[in-house]
Amino acid sequence: MDGRVLVAQASHTLQLLIRMTLSAERLNVTCSTDGRAALTEAQREPPLLVIADADLPGLDGYALAERLSDDPATAEVPLLLLVADWDGPDTERVAHAGIADVLPKPFEQHDLRERVRALLGRRAPVGD
Protein backbone atom coordinates (compact mmCIF):
# COMPACT_ATOMS: atom_id res chain seq x y z
CA MET A 1 0.00 0.00 0.00
CA ASP A 2 1.11 3.53 -0.79
CA GLY A 3 -0.38 5.26 2.23
CA ARG A 4 -3.28 5.53 4.62
CA VAL A 5 -6.56 7.38 4.28
CA LEU A 6 -8.78 7.90 7.31
CA VAL A 7 -12.52 7.81 6.60
CA ALA A 8 -14.90 9.29 9.17
CA GLN A 9 -18.31 8.06 8.08
CA ALA A 10 -21.21 6.73 10.16
CA SER A 11 -22.61 4.63 7.30
CA HIS A 12 -20.91 1.25 7.05
CA THR A 13 -22.18 0.97 3.46
CA LEU A 14 -20.40 4.20 2.48
CA GLN A 15 -17.29 3.09 4.37
CA LEU A 16 -17.23 -0.09 2.28
CA LEU A 17 -17.80 1.80 -0.98
CA ILE A 18 -14.95 4.22 -0.20
CA ARG A 19 -12.65 1.36 0.87
CA MET A 20 -13.34 -0.54 -2.38
CA THR A 21 -12.91 2.59 -4.50
CA LEU A 22 -9.58 3.55 -2.95
CA SER A 23 -8.13 0.04 -2.89
CA ALA A 24 -7.55 0.46 -6.65
CA GLU A 25 -5.40 3.49 -5.74
CA ARG A 26 -3.23 1.30 -3.51
CA LEU A 27 -4.39 3.18 -0.43
CA ASN A 28 -4.98 1.59 2.95
CA VAL A 29 -8.31 2.81 4.34
CA THR A 30 -9.00 3.06 8.07
CA CYS A 31 -12.59 3.82 9.07
CA SER A 32 -14.20 5.48 12.04
CA THR A 33 -17.90 5.98 12.71
CA ASP A 34 -17.66 9.24 14.63
CA GLY A 35 -15.67 12.46 14.63
CA ARG A 36 -14.06 12.12 18.06
CA ALA A 37 -12.69 8.66 17.28
CA ALA A 38 -11.43 9.92 13.91
CA LEU A 39 -9.63 12.82 15.60
CA THR A 40 -7.94 10.46 18.06
CA GLU A 41 -6.92 8.12 15.23
CA ALA A 42 -5.53 10.96 13.09
CA GLN A 43 -3.53 12.36 16.00
CA ARG A 44 -2.20 8.91 16.87
CA GLU A 45 -1.01 8.24 13.32
CA PRO A 46 -1.49 11.11 10.84
CA PRO A 47 -2.90 9.84 7.52
CA LEU A 48 -2.23 11.16 4.02
CA LEU A 49 -5.85 12.28 3.75
CA VAL A 50 -9.03 12.42 5.83
CA ILE A 51 -12.42 11.90 4.20
CA ALA A 52 -15.16 12.99 6.61
CA ASP A 53 -18.90 13.28 6.44
CA ALA A 54 -20.26 16.70 7.35
CA ASP A 55 -22.90 15.05 9.55
CA LEU A 56 -20.96 12.88 12.01
CA PRO A 57 -21.79 12.03 15.61
CA GLY A 58 -19.36 13.36 18.20
CA LEU A 59 -17.61 16.01 16.13
CA ASP A 60 -19.14 16.85 12.77
CA GLY A 61 -16.88 17.02 9.71
CA TYR A 62 -16.43 20.77 10.01
CA ALA A 63 -15.37 20.59 13.67
CA LEU A 64 -13.09 17.64 12.88
CA ALA A 65 -11.38 19.70 10.17
CA GLU A 66 -10.92 22.62 12.58
CA ARG A 67 -9.38 20.40 15.25
CA LEU A 68 -7.04 18.76 12.72
CA SER A 69 -5.99 22.20 11.39
CA ASP A 70 -5.22 23.40 14.91
CA ASP A 71 -2.89 20.47 15.66
CA PRO A 72 0.64 20.90 14.24
CA ALA A 73 0.90 17.12 13.71
CA THR A 74 -2.16 17.05 11.44
CA ALA A 75 -2.38 20.63 10.13
CA GLU A 76 -1.04 19.65 6.70
CA VAL A 77 -3.38 16.66 6.26
CA PRO A 78 -6.03 17.59 3.66
CA LEU A 79 -9.67 16.88 4.45
CA LEU A 80 -12.31 15.99 1.86
CA LEU A 81 -15.76 16.78 3.24
CA LEU A 82 -18.76 14.71 2.12
CA VAL A 83 -22.02 16.66 2.21
CA ALA A 84 -25.59 15.69 1.43
CA ASP A 85 -26.44 17.10 -1.99
CA TRP A 86 -29.68 18.64 -0.72
CA ASP A 87 -27.90 20.44 2.14
CA GLY A 88 -24.91 21.80 0.29
CA PRO A 89 -21.80 22.82 2.21
CA ASP A 90 -21.72 25.63 4.73
CA THR A 91 -19.24 27.69 2.68
CA GLU A 92 -18.30 29.92 5.61
CA ARG A 93 -17.45 26.91 7.79
CA VAL A 94 -15.59 25.24 4.90
CA ALA A 95 -13.32 28.28 4.54
CA HIS A 96 -12.85 28.73 8.30
CA ALA A 97 -12.04 25.05 8.90
CA GLY A 98 -9.47 24.85 6.11
CA ILE A 99 -11.30 22.06 4.30
CA ALA A 100 -9.40 21.12 1.13
CA ASP A 101 -12.38 20.00 -0.98
CA VAL A 102 -16.08 19.17 -0.80
CA LEU A 103 -17.82 16.25 -2.51
CA PRO A 104 -21.63 16.06 -2.61
CA LYS A 105 -23.38 12.78 -1.76
CA PRO A 106 -24.42 10.70 -3.51
CA PHE A 107 -21.23 10.60 -5.58
CA GLU A 108 -19.86 8.47 -8.39
CA GLN A 109 -16.81 6.35 -7.60
CA HIS A 110 -14.78 8.00 -10.38
CA ASP A 111 -15.51 11.43 -8.84
CA LEU A 112 -14.18 10.24 -5.48
CA ARG A 113 -11.05 8.79 -7.13
CA GLU A 114 -10.41 12.04 -9.02
CA ARG A 115 -10.77 14.19 -5.89
CA VAL A 116 -8.48 11.90 -3.89
CA ARG A 117 -5.87 11.87 -6.66
CA ALA A 118 -5.96 15.66 -6.88
CA LEU A 119 -5.58 16.09 -3.12
CA LEU A 120 -2.71 13.61 -2.98
CA GLY A 121 -1.01 14.92 -6.14
CA ARG A 122 -1.35 11.61 -7.99
CA ARG A 123 -1.99 10.81 -11.62
CA ALA A 124 -4.49 8.25 -12.83
CA PRO A 125 -3.06 4.81 -13.55
CA VAL A 126 -2.58 3.92 -17.22
CA GLY A 127 -5.81 2.49 -18.62
CA ASP A 128 -8.02 4.22 -16.06
mmCIF file of N, CA and C in Angstrom:
data_model
loop_
_atom_site.group_PDB
_atom_site.id
_atom_site.type_symbol
_atom_site.label_atom_id
_atom_site.label_comp_id
_atom_site.label_asym_id
_atom_site.label_seq_id
_atom_site.Cartn_x
_atom_site.Cartn_y
_atom_site.Cartn_z
ATOM 1 N N MET A 1 0.835 -1.185 0.000
ATOM 2 C CA MET A 1 0.000 0.000 0.000
ATOM 3 C C MET A 1 0.880 1.249 0.000
ATOM 4 N N ASP A 2 0.360 2.288 -0.647
ATOM 5 C CA ASP A 2 1.111 3.533 -0.786
ATOM 6 C C ASP A 2 0.845 4.557 0.299
ATOM 7 N N GLY A 3 -0.087 4.300 1.183
ATOM 8 C CA GLY A 3 -0.383 5.259 2.235
ATOM 9 C C GLY A 3 -1.740 4.996 2.833
ATOM 10 N N ARG A 4 -2.050 5.755 3.869
ATOM 11 C CA ARG A 4 -3.281 5.530 4.618
ATOM 12 C C ARG A 4 -4.211 6.720 4.505
ATOM 13 N N VAL A 5 -5.488 6.395 4.302
ATOM 14 C CA VAL A 5 -6.558 7.384 4.283
ATOM 15 C C VAL A 5 -7.481 7.056 5.449
ATOM 16 N N LEU A 6 -7.845 8.070 6.207
ATOM 17 C CA LEU A 6 -8.778 7.903 7.314
ATOM 18 C C LEU A 6 -10.157 8.369 6.857
ATOM 19 N N VAL A 7 -11.146 7.497 6.982
ATOM 20 C CA VAL A 7 -12.520 7.807 6.597
ATOM 21 C C VAL A 7 -13.367 7.915 7.861
ATOM 22 N N ALA A 8 -13.986 9.071 8.052
ATOM 23 C CA ALA A 8 -14.903 9.288 9.172
ATOM 24 C C ALA A 8 -16.308 9.334 8.583
ATOM 25 N N GLN A 9 -17.009 8.228 8.723
ATOM 26 C CA GLN A 9 -18.312 8.058 8.077
ATOM 27 C C GLN A 9 -19.160 7.119 8.922
ATOM 28 N N ALA A 10 -20.350 7.559 9.306
ATOM 29 C CA ALA A 10 -21.212 6.731 10.158
ATOM 30 C C ALA A 10 -21.813 5.551 9.400
ATOM 31 N N SER A 11 -22.000 5.688 8.098
ATOM 32 C CA SER A 11 -22.608 4.626 7.298
ATOM 33 C C SER A 11 -21.572 3.557 6.936
ATOM 34 N N HIS A 12 -21.817 2.342 7.385
ATOM 35 C CA HIS A 12 -20.908 1.248 7.050
ATOM 36 C C HIS A 12 -20.937 0.952 5.557
ATOM 37 N N THR A 13 -22.071 1.176 4.906
ATOM 38 C CA THR A 13 -22.180 0.974 3.458
ATOM 39 C C THR A 13 -21.259 1.945 2.718
ATOM 40 N N LEU A 14 -21.284 3.224 3.112
ATOM 41 C CA LEU A 14 -20.395 4.197 2.476
ATOM 42 C C LEU A 14 -18.933 3.918 2.813
ATOM 43 N N GLN A 15 -18.667 3.469 4.025
ATOM 44 C CA GLN A 15 -17.292 3.087 4.370
ATOM 45 C C GLN A 15 -16.791 2.014 3.404
ATOM 46 N N LEU A 16 -17.612 0.996 3.176
ATOM 47 C CA LEU A 16 -17.235 -0.094 2.285
ATOM 48 C C LEU A 16 -17.030 0.404 0.859
ATOM 49 N N LEU A 17 -17.924 1.254 0.375
ATOM 50 C CA LEU A 17 -17.795 1.803 -0.979
ATOM 51 C C LEU A 17 -16.495 2.591 -1.129
ATOM 52 N N ILE A 18 -16.186 3.423 -0.148
ATOM 53 C CA ILE A 18 -14.950 4.219 -0.202
ATOM 54 C C ILE A 18 -13.732 3.305 -0.139
ATOM 55 N N ARG A 19 -13.772 2.311 0.748
ATOM 56 C CA ARG A 19 -12.652 1.362 0.868
ATOM 57 C C ARG A 19 -12.406 0.646 -0.463
ATOM 58 N N MET A 20 -13.477 0.169 -1.087
ATOM 59 C CA MET A 20 -13.339 -0.540 -2.375
ATOM 60 C C MET A 20 -12.819 0.400 -3.465
ATOM 61 N N THR A 21 -13.324 1.616 -3.489
ATOM 62 C CA THR A 21 -12.910 2.593 -4.500
ATOM 63 C C THR A 21 -11.434 2.932 -4.368
ATOM 64 N N LEU A 22 -10.972 3.120 -3.154
ATOM 65 C CA LEU A 22 -9.584 3.555 -2.945
ATOM 66 C C LEU A 22 -8.587 2.405 -2.934
ATOM 67 N N SER A 23 -9.063 1.173 -2.833
ATOM 68 C CA SER A 23 -8.135 0.038 -2.889
ATOM 69 C C SER A 23 -7.450 -0.017 -4.249
ATOM 70 N N ALA A 24 -8.150 0.414 -5.309
ATOM 71 C CA ALA A 24 -7.550 0.460 -6.647
ATOM 72 C C ALA A 24 -6.435 1.508 -6.724
ATOM 73 N N GLU A 25 -6.439 2.447 -5.794
ATOM 74 C CA GLU A 25 -5.403 3.492 -5.738
ATOM 75 C C GLU A 25 -4.232 3.080 -4.843
ATOM 76 N N ARG A 26 -4.261 1.846 -4.385
ATOM 77 C CA ARG A 26 -3.227 1.304 -3.507
ATOM 78 C C ARG A 26 -3.139 2.085 -2.186
ATOM 79 N N LEU A 27 -4.312 2.465 -1.687
ATOM 80 C CA LEU A 27 -4.392 3.183 -0.426
ATOM 81 C C LEU A 27 -5.014 2.287 0.633
ATOM 82 N N ASN A 28 -4.452 2.321 1.809
ATOM 83 C CA ASN A 28 -4.984 1.588 2.950
ATOM 84 C C ASN A 28 -6.016 2.498 3.615
ATOM 85 N N VAL A 29 -7.234 2.012 3.774
ATOM 86 C CA VAL A 29 -8.314 2.813 4.337
ATOM 87 C C VAL A 29 -8.632 2.344 5.755
ATOM 88 N N THR A 30 -8.593 3.294 6.694
ATOM 89 C CA THR A 30 -8.995 3.061 8.073
ATOM 90 C C THR A 30 -10.297 3.821 8.273
ATOM 91 N N CYS A 31 -11.282 3.180 8.899
ATOM 92 C CA CYS A 31 -12.593 3.815 9.068
ATOM 93 C C CYS A 31 -12.931 4.055 10.530
ATOM 94 N N SER A 32 -13.680 5.125 10.729
ATOM 95 C CA SER A 32 -14.198 5.483 12.038
ATOM 96 C C SER A 32 -15.642 5.920 11.852
ATOM 97 N N THR A 33 -16.490 5.635 12.838
ATOM 98 C CA THR A 33 -17.902 5.978 12.707
ATOM 99 C C THR A 33 -18.283 7.300 13.361
ATOM 100 N N ASP A 34 -17.343 7.941 14.048
ATOM 101 C CA ASP A 34 -17.663 9.244 14.634
ATOM 102 C C ASP A 34 -16.448 10.160 14.623
ATOM 103 N N GLY A 35 -16.714 11.453 14.744
ATOM 104 C CA GLY A 35 -15.666 12.461 14.626
ATOM 105 C C GLY A 35 -14.624 12.426 15.720
ATOM 106 N N ARG A 36 -15.037 12.158 16.951
ATOM 107 C CA ARG A 36 -14.062 12.120 18.058
ATOM 108 C C ARG A 36 -13.072 10.972 17.888
ATOM 109 N N ALA A 37 -13.578 9.807 17.508
ATOM 110 C CA ALA A 37 -12.695 8.657 17.280
ATOM 111 C C ALA A 37 -11.760 8.928 16.101
ATOM 112 N N ALA A 38 -12.267 9.587 15.064
ATOM 113 C CA ALA A 38 -11.433 9.920 13.907
ATOM 114 C C ALA A 38 -10.320 10.889 14.299
ATOM 115 N N LEU A 39 -10.640 11.867 15.135
ATOM 116 C CA LEU A 39 -9.629 12.818 15.599
ATOM 117 C C LEU A 39 -8.534 12.099 16.373
ATOM 118 N N THR A 40 -8.915 11.231 17.277
ATOM 119 C CA THR A 40 -7.945 10.458 18.060
ATOM 120 C C THR A 40 -7.059 9.626 17.147
ATOM 121 N N GLU A 41 -7.664 8.965 16.171
ATOM 122 C CA GLU A 41 -6.918 8.120 15.231
ATOM 123 C C GLU A 41 -5.952 8.957 14.392
ATOM 124 N N ALA A 42 -6.394 10.100 13.915
ATOM 125 C CA ALA A 42 -5.535 10.961 13.091
ATOM 126 C C ALA A 42 -4.362 11.514 13.896
ATOM 127 N N GLN A 43 -4.612 11.846 15.153
ATOM 128 C CA GLN A 43 -3.529 12.364 15.997
ATOM 129 C C GLN A 43 -2.555 11.262 16.389
ATOM 130 N N ARG A 44 -3.057 10.036 16.518
ATOM 131 C CA ARG A 44 -2.201 8.910 16.867
ATOM 132 C C ARG A 44 -1.259 8.574 15.713
ATOM 133 N N GLU A 45 -1.796 8.549 14.510
ATOM 134 C CA GLU A 45 -1.014 8.240 13.318
ATOM 135 C C GLU A 45 -1.558 9.062 12.154
ATOM 136 N N PRO A 46 -0.960 10.235 11.888
ATOM 137 C CA PRO A 46 -1.492 11.108 10.843
ATOM 138 C C PRO A 46 -1.558 10.402 9.476
ATOM 139 N N PRO A 47 -2.731 10.460 8.836
ATOM 140 C CA PRO A 47 -2.896 9.840 7.525
ATOM 141 C C PRO A 47 -2.458 10.794 6.409
ATOM 142 N N LEU A 48 -2.475 10.303 5.177
ATOM 143 C CA LEU A 48 -2.226 11.161 4.019
ATOM 144 C C LEU A 48 -3.407 12.088 3.760
ATOM 145 N N LEU A 49 -4.608 11.586 4.080
ATOM 146 C CA LEU A 49 -5.846 12.281 3.755
ATOM 147 C C LEU A 49 -6.931 11.836 4.730
ATOM 148 N N VAL A 50 -7.832 12.756 5.063
ATOM 149 C CA VAL A 50 -9.031 12.425 5.829
ATOM 150 C C VAL A 50 -10.230 12.698 4.933
ATOM 151 N N ILE A 51 -11.139 11.723 4.870
ATOM 152 C CA ILE A 51 -12.424 11.896 4.198
ATOM 153 C C ILE A 51 -13.469 11.834 5.304
ATOM 154 N N ALA A 52 -14.215 12.925 5.492
ATOM 155 C CA ALA A 52 -15.156 12.994 6.609
ATOM 156 C C ALA A 52 -16.525 13.459 6.146
ATOM 157 N N ASP A 53 -17.538 12.856 6.708
ATOM 158 C CA ASP A 53 -18.903 13.278 6.444
ATOM 159 C C ASP A 53 -19.176 14.551 7.238
ATOM 160 N N ALA A 54 -19.919 15.471 6.653
ATOM 161 C CA ALA A 54 -20.263 16.704 7.350
ATOM 162 C C ALA A 54 -21.131 16.420 8.567
ATOM 163 N N ASP A 55 -21.939 15.371 8.492
ATOM 164 C CA ASP A 55 -22.898 15.051 9.548
ATOM 165 C C ASP A 55 -22.447 13.798 10.297
ATOM 166 N N LEU A 56 -21.491 13.983 11.201
ATOM 167 C CA LEU A 56 -20.962 12.883 12.006
ATOM 168 C C LEU A 56 -21.393 13.029 13.457
ATOM 169 N N PRO A 57 -21.584 11.919 14.166
ATOM 170 C CA PRO A 57 -21.787 12.031 15.614
ATOM 171 C C PRO A 57 -20.468 12.413 16.294
ATOM 172 N N GLY A 58 -20.566 12.952 17.472
ATOM 173 C CA GLY A 58 -19.356 13.362 18.205
ATOM 174 C C GLY A 58 -18.922 14.734 17.743
ATOM 175 N N LEU A 59 -18.021 14.775 16.805
ATOM 176 C CA LEU A 59 -17.606 16.010 16.127
ATOM 177 C C LEU A 59 -18.093 15.903 14.691
ATOM 178 N N ASP A 60 -18.769 16.930 14.180
ATOM 179 C CA ASP A 60 -19.143 16.851 12.769
ATOM 180 C C ASP A 60 -17.899 17.082 11.904
ATOM 181 N N GLY A 61 -18.031 16.906 10.604
ATOM 182 C CA GLY A 61 -16.884 17.019 9.709
ATOM 183 C C GLY A 61 -16.204 18.373 9.746
ATOM 184 N N TYR A 62 -16.995 19.426 9.925
ATOM 185 C CA TYR A 62 -16.425 20.771 10.011
ATOM 186 C C TYR A 62 -15.571 20.919 11.272
ATOM 187 N N ALA A 63 -16.104 20.492 12.399
ATOM 188 C CA ALA A 63 -15.366 20.589 13.667
ATOM 189 C C ALA A 63 -14.125 19.699 13.640
ATOM 190 N N LEU A 64 -14.248 18.530 13.025
ATOM 191 C CA LEU A 64 -13.091 17.642 12.884
ATOM 192 C C LEU A 64 -11.996 18.343 12.092
ATOM 193 N N ALA A 65 -12.368 18.975 10.987
ATOM 194 C CA ALA A 65 -11.384 19.701 10.168
ATOM 195 C C ALA A 65 -10.709 20.812 10.969
ATOM 196 N N GLU A 66 -11.491 21.544 11.753
ATOM 197 C CA GLU A 66 -10.920 22.622 12.581
ATOM 198 C C GLU A 66 -9.912 22.077 13.578
ATOM 199 N N ARG A 67 -10.270 20.991 14.242
ATOM 200 C CA ARG A 67 -9.377 20.404 15.252
ATOM 201 C C ARG A 67 -8.095 19.881 14.599
ATOM 202 N N LEU A 68 -8.224 19.261 13.424
ATOM 203 C CA LEU A 68 -7.040 18.763 12.722
ATOM 204 C C LEU A 68 -6.150 19.922 12.283
ATOM 205 N N SER A 69 -6.756 21.015 11.819
ATOM 206 C CA SER A 69 -5.993 22.196 11.385
ATOM 207 C C SER A 69 -5.248 22.860 12.540
ATOM 208 N N ASP A 70 -5.823 22.777 13.736
ATOM 209 C CA ASP A 70 -5.216 23.404 14.911
ATOM 210 C C ASP A 70 -4.055 22.606 15.499
ATOM 211 N N ASP A 71 -3.925 21.347 15.123
ATOM 212 C CA ASP A 71 -2.886 20.470 15.664
ATOM 213 C C ASP A 71 -1.697 20.455 14.700
ATOM 214 N N PRO A 72 -0.509 20.884 15.139
ATOM 215 C CA PRO A 72 0.645 20.903 14.237
ATOM 216 C C PRO A 72 0.942 19.546 13.584
ATOM 217 N N ALA A 73 0.617 18.451 14.265
ATOM 218 C CA ALA A 73 0.899 17.120 13.713
ATOM 219 C C ALA A 73 -0.018 16.765 12.549
ATOM 220 N N THR A 74 -1.197 17.400 12.488
ATOM 221 C CA THR A 74 -2.158 17.054 11.438
ATOM 222 C C THR A 74 -2.570 18.259 10.584
ATOM 223 N N ALA A 75 -1.972 19.398 10.829
ATOM 224 C CA ALA A 75 -2.378 20.627 10.132
ATOM 225 C C ALA A 75 -2.227 20.542 8.614
ATOM 226 N N GLU A 76 -1.287 19.759 8.142
ATOM 227 C CA GLU A 76 -1.040 19.652 6.701
ATOM 228 C C GLU A 76 -1.827 18.523 6.038
ATOM 229 N N VAL A 77 -2.600 17.770 6.812
ATOM 230 C CA VAL A 77 -3.381 16.664 6.261
ATOM 231 C C VAL A 77 -4.638 17.241 5.612
ATOM 232 N N PRO A 78 -4.821 17.056 4.295
ATOM 233 C CA PRO A 78 -6.027 17.587 3.658
ATOM 234 C C PRO A 78 -7.272 16.814 4.092
ATOM 235 N N LEU A 79 -8.404 17.516 4.105
ATOM 236 C CA LEU A 79 -9.670 16.882 4.453
ATOM 237 C C LEU A 79 -10.666 17.086 3.317
ATOM 238 N N LEU A 80 -11.244 15.992 2.862
ATOM 239 C CA LEU A 80 -12.306 15.994 1.856
ATOM 240 C C LEU A 80 -13.617 15.812 2.606
ATOM 241 N N LEU A 81 -14.489 16.798 2.520
ATOM 242 C CA LEU A 81 -15.757 16.779 3.241
ATOM 243 C C LEU A 81 -16.868 16.245 2.337
ATOM 244 N N LEU A 82 -17.601 15.252 2.839
ATOM 245 C CA LEU A 82 -18.757 14.709 2.124
ATOM 246 C C LEU A 82 -20.008 15.382 2.669
ATOM 247 N N VAL A 83 -20.808 15.971 1.780
ATOM 248 C CA VAL A 83 -22.025 16.665 2.208
ATOM 249 C C VAL A 83 -23.221 16.135 1.433
ATOM 250 N N ALA A 84 -24.359 16.090 2.111
ATOM 251 C CA ALA A 84 -25.588 15.686 1.430
ATOM 252 C C ALA A 84 -25.904 16.714 0.352
ATOM 253 N N ASP A 85 -26.206 16.234 -0.846
ATOM 254 C CA ASP A 85 -26.443 17.098 -1.993
ATOM 255 C C ASP A 85 -27.543 18.123 -1.713
ATOM 256 N N TRP A 86 -28.568 17.727 -0.971
ATOM 257 C CA TRP A 86 -29.683 18.639 -0.720
ATOM 258 C C TRP A 86 -29.330 19.699 0.313
ATOM 259 N N ASP A 87 -28.327 19.453 1.146
ATOM 260 C CA ASP A 87 -27.904 20.439 2.143
ATOM 261 C C ASP A 87 -26.924 21.443 1.550
ATOM 262 N N GLY A 88 -25.999 20.953 0.768
ATOM 263 C CA GLY A 88 -24.911 21.796 0.290
ATOM 264 C C GLY A 88 -23.980 22.127 1.435
ATOM 265 N N PRO A 89 -22.753 22.506 1.136
ATOM 266 C CA PRO A 89 -21.805 22.818 2.209
ATOM 267 C C PRO A 89 -22.079 24.188 2.818
ATOM 268 N N ASP A 90 -21.699 24.337 4.052
ATOM 269 C CA ASP A 90 -21.717 25.627 4.727
ATOM 270 C C ASP A 90 -20.403 26.303 4.320
ATOM 271 N N THR A 91 -20.464 27.144 3.290
ATOM 272 C CA THR A 91 -19.236 27.689 2.685
ATOM 273 C C THR A 91 -18.393 28.486 3.679
ATOM 274 N N GLU A 92 -19.051 29.167 4.611
ATOM 275 C CA GLU A 92 -18.297 29.923 5.613
ATOM 276 C C GLU A 92 -17.507 28.976 6.510
ATOM 277 N N ARG A 93 -18.145 27.886 6.939
ATOM 278 C CA ARG A 93 -17.450 26.913 7.790
ATOM 279 C C ARG A 93 -16.369 26.171 7.022
ATOM 280 N N VAL A 94 -16.595 25.905 5.733
ATOM 281 C CA VAL A 94 -15.587 25.240 4.899
ATOM 282 C C VAL A 94 -14.316 26.091 4.871
ATOM 283 N N ALA A 95 -14.474 27.374 4.607
ATOM 284 C CA ALA A 95 -13.321 28.279 4.539
ATOM 285 C C ALA A 95 -12.633 28.406 5.892
ATOM 286 N N HIS A 96 -13.416 28.555 6.954
ATOM 287 C CA HIS A 96 -12.853 28.730 8.300
ATOM 288 C C HIS A 96 -12.103 27.477 8.768
ATOM 289 N N ALA A 97 -12.625 26.307 8.419
ATOM 290 C CA ALA A 97 -12.041 25.050 8.900
ATOM 291 C C ALA A 97 -10.833 24.614 8.077
ATOM 292 N N GLY A 98 -10.595 25.247 6.939
ATOM 293 C CA GLY A 98 -9.466 24.848 6.106
ATOM 294 C C GLY A 98 -9.713 23.544 5.366
ATOM 295 N N ILE A 99 -10.950 23.280 5.019
ATOM 296 C CA ILE A 99 -11.303 22.055 4.295
ATOM 297 C C ILE A 99 -10.772 22.147 2.871
ATOM 298 N N ALA A 100 -10.069 21.101 2.425
ATOM 299 C CA ALA A 100 -9.399 21.117 1.129
ATOM 300 C C ALA A 100 -10.369 20.998 -0.044
ATOM 301 N N ASP A 101 -11.439 20.204 0.110
ATOM 302 C CA ASP A 101 -12.380 19.997 -0.985
ATOM 303 C C ASP A 101 -13.687 19.467 -0.410
ATOM 304 N N VAL A 102 -14.750 19.619 -1.191
ATOM 305 C CA VAL A 102 -16.077 19.166 -0.798
ATOM 306 C C VAL A 102 -16.629 18.295 -1.921
ATOM 307 N N LEU A 103 -17.212 17.164 -1.547
ATOM 308 C CA LEU A 103 -17.820 16.252 -2.511
ATOM 309 C C LEU A 103 -19.260 15.977 -2.090
ATOM 310 N N PRO A 104 -20.238 16.327 -2.951
ATOM 311 C CA PRO A 104 -21.635 16.062 -2.609
ATOM 312 C C PRO A 104 -21.964 14.573 -2.663
ATOM 313 N N LYS A 105 -22.855 14.146 -1.754
ATOM 314 C CA LYS A 105 -23.377 12.782 -1.764
ATOM 315 C C LYS A 105 -24.776 12.838 -2.361
ATOM 316 N N PRO A 106 -25.204 11.864 -3.109
ATOM 317 C CA PRO A 106 -24.420 10.697 -3.514
ATOM 318 C C PRO A 106 -23.380 11.092 -4.565
ATOM 319 N N PHE A 107 -22.308 10.315 -4.630
ATOM 320 C CA PHE A 107 -21.233 10.600 -5.579
ATOM 321 C C PHE A 107 -20.935 9.351 -6.400
ATOM 322 N N GLU A 108 -20.323 9.573 -7.540
ATOM 323 C CA GLU A 108 -19.862 8.474 -8.391
ATOM 324 C C GLU A 108 -18.453 8.088 -7.926
ATOM 325 N N GLN A 109 -18.124 6.817 -8.042
ATOM 326 C CA GLN A 109 -16.810 6.354 -7.605
ATOM 327 C C GLN A 109 -15.681 7.074 -8.338
ATOM 328 N N HIS A 110 -15.858 7.322 -9.641
ATOM 329 C CA HIS A 110 -14.778 7.996 -10.381
ATOM 330 C C HIS A 110 -14.579 9.427 -9.873
ATOM 331 N N ASP A 111 -15.653 10.085 -9.403
ATOM 332 C CA ASP A 111 -15.506 11.428 -8.840
ATOM 333 C C ASP A 111 -14.692 11.393 -7.545
ATOM 334 N N LEU A 112 -14.953 10.400 -6.714
ATOM 335 C CA LEU A 112 -14.178 10.242 -5.484
ATOM 336 C C LEU A 112 -12.708 9.994 -5.812
ATOM 337 N N ARG A 113 -12.440 9.081 -6.744
ATOM 338 C CA ARG A 113 -11.049 8.793 -7.126
ATOM 339 C C ARG A 113 -10.341 10.043 -7.630
ATOM 340 N N GLU A 114 -11.021 10.825 -8.481
ATOM 341 C CA GLU A 114 -10.411 12.040 -9.025
ATOM 342 C C GLU A 114 -10.090 13.053 -7.930
ATOM 343 N N ARG A 115 -11.007 13.233 -6.983
ATOM 344 C CA ARG A 115 -10.768 14.186 -5.888
ATOM 345 C C ARG A 115 -9.598 13.731 -5.027
ATOM 346 N N VAL A 116 -9.566 12.437 -4.720
ATOM 347 C CA VAL A 116 -8.483 11.900 -3.893
ATOM 348 C C VAL A 116 -7.147 12.050 -4.618
ATOM 349 N N ARG A 117 -7.112 11.708 -5.889
ATOM 350 C CA ARG A 117 -5.869 11.867 -6.662
ATOM 351 C C ARG A 117 -5.397 13.311 -6.655
ATOM 352 N N ALA A 118 -6.322 14.241 -6.863
ATOM 353 C CA ALA A 118 -5.956 15.658 -6.881
ATOM 354 C C ALA A 118 -5.395 16.099 -5.530
ATOM 355 N N LEU A 119 -6.035 15.682 -4.444
ATOM 356 C CA LEU A 119 -5.580 16.091 -3.117
ATOM 357 C C LEU A 119 -4.241 15.461 -2.744
ATOM 358 N N LEU A 120 -3.970 14.289 -3.277
ATOM 359 C CA LEU A 120 -2.708 13.610 -2.978
ATOM 360 C C LEU A 120 -1.638 13.850 -4.038
ATOM 361 N N GLY A 121 -1.978 14.613 -5.078
ATOM 362 C CA GLY A 121 -1.010 14.922 -6.139
ATOM 363 C C GLY A 121 -0.627 13.707 -6.948
ATOM 364 N N ARG A 122 -1.612 12.849 -7.230
ATOM 365 C CA ARG A 122 -1.355 11.614 -7.989
ATOM 366 C C ARG A 122 -1.974 11.696 -9.372
ATOM 367 N N ARG A 123 -1.403 10.942 -10.288
ATOM 368 C CA ARG A 123 -1.990 10.807 -11.618
ATOM 369 C C ARG A 123 -2.777 9.515 -11.680
ATOM 370 N N ALA A 124 -3.709 9.466 -12.623
ATOM 371 C CA ALA A 124 -4.494 8.252 -12.832
ATOM 372 C C ALA A 124 -3.600 7.169 -13.395
ATOM 373 N N PRO A 125 -3.812 5.905 -12.978
ATOM 374 C CA PRO A 125 -3.058 4.808 -13.547
ATOM 375 C C PRO A 125 -3.344 4.678 -15.042
ATOM 376 N N VAL A 126 -2.398 4.149 -15.780
ATOM 377 C CA VAL A 126 -2.584 3.919 -17.223
ATOM 378 C C VAL A 126 -3.773 2.978 -17.406
ATOM 379 N N GLY A 127 -4.642 3.323 -18.347
ATOM 380 C CA GLY A 127 -5.809 2.486 -18.622
ATOM 381 C C GLY A 127 -7.003 2.825 -17.760
ATOM 382 N N ASP A 128 -6.903 3.849 -16.927
ATOM 383 C CA ASP A 128 -8.016 4.217 -16.055
ATOM 384 C C ASP A 128 -8.964 5.165 -16.761
#
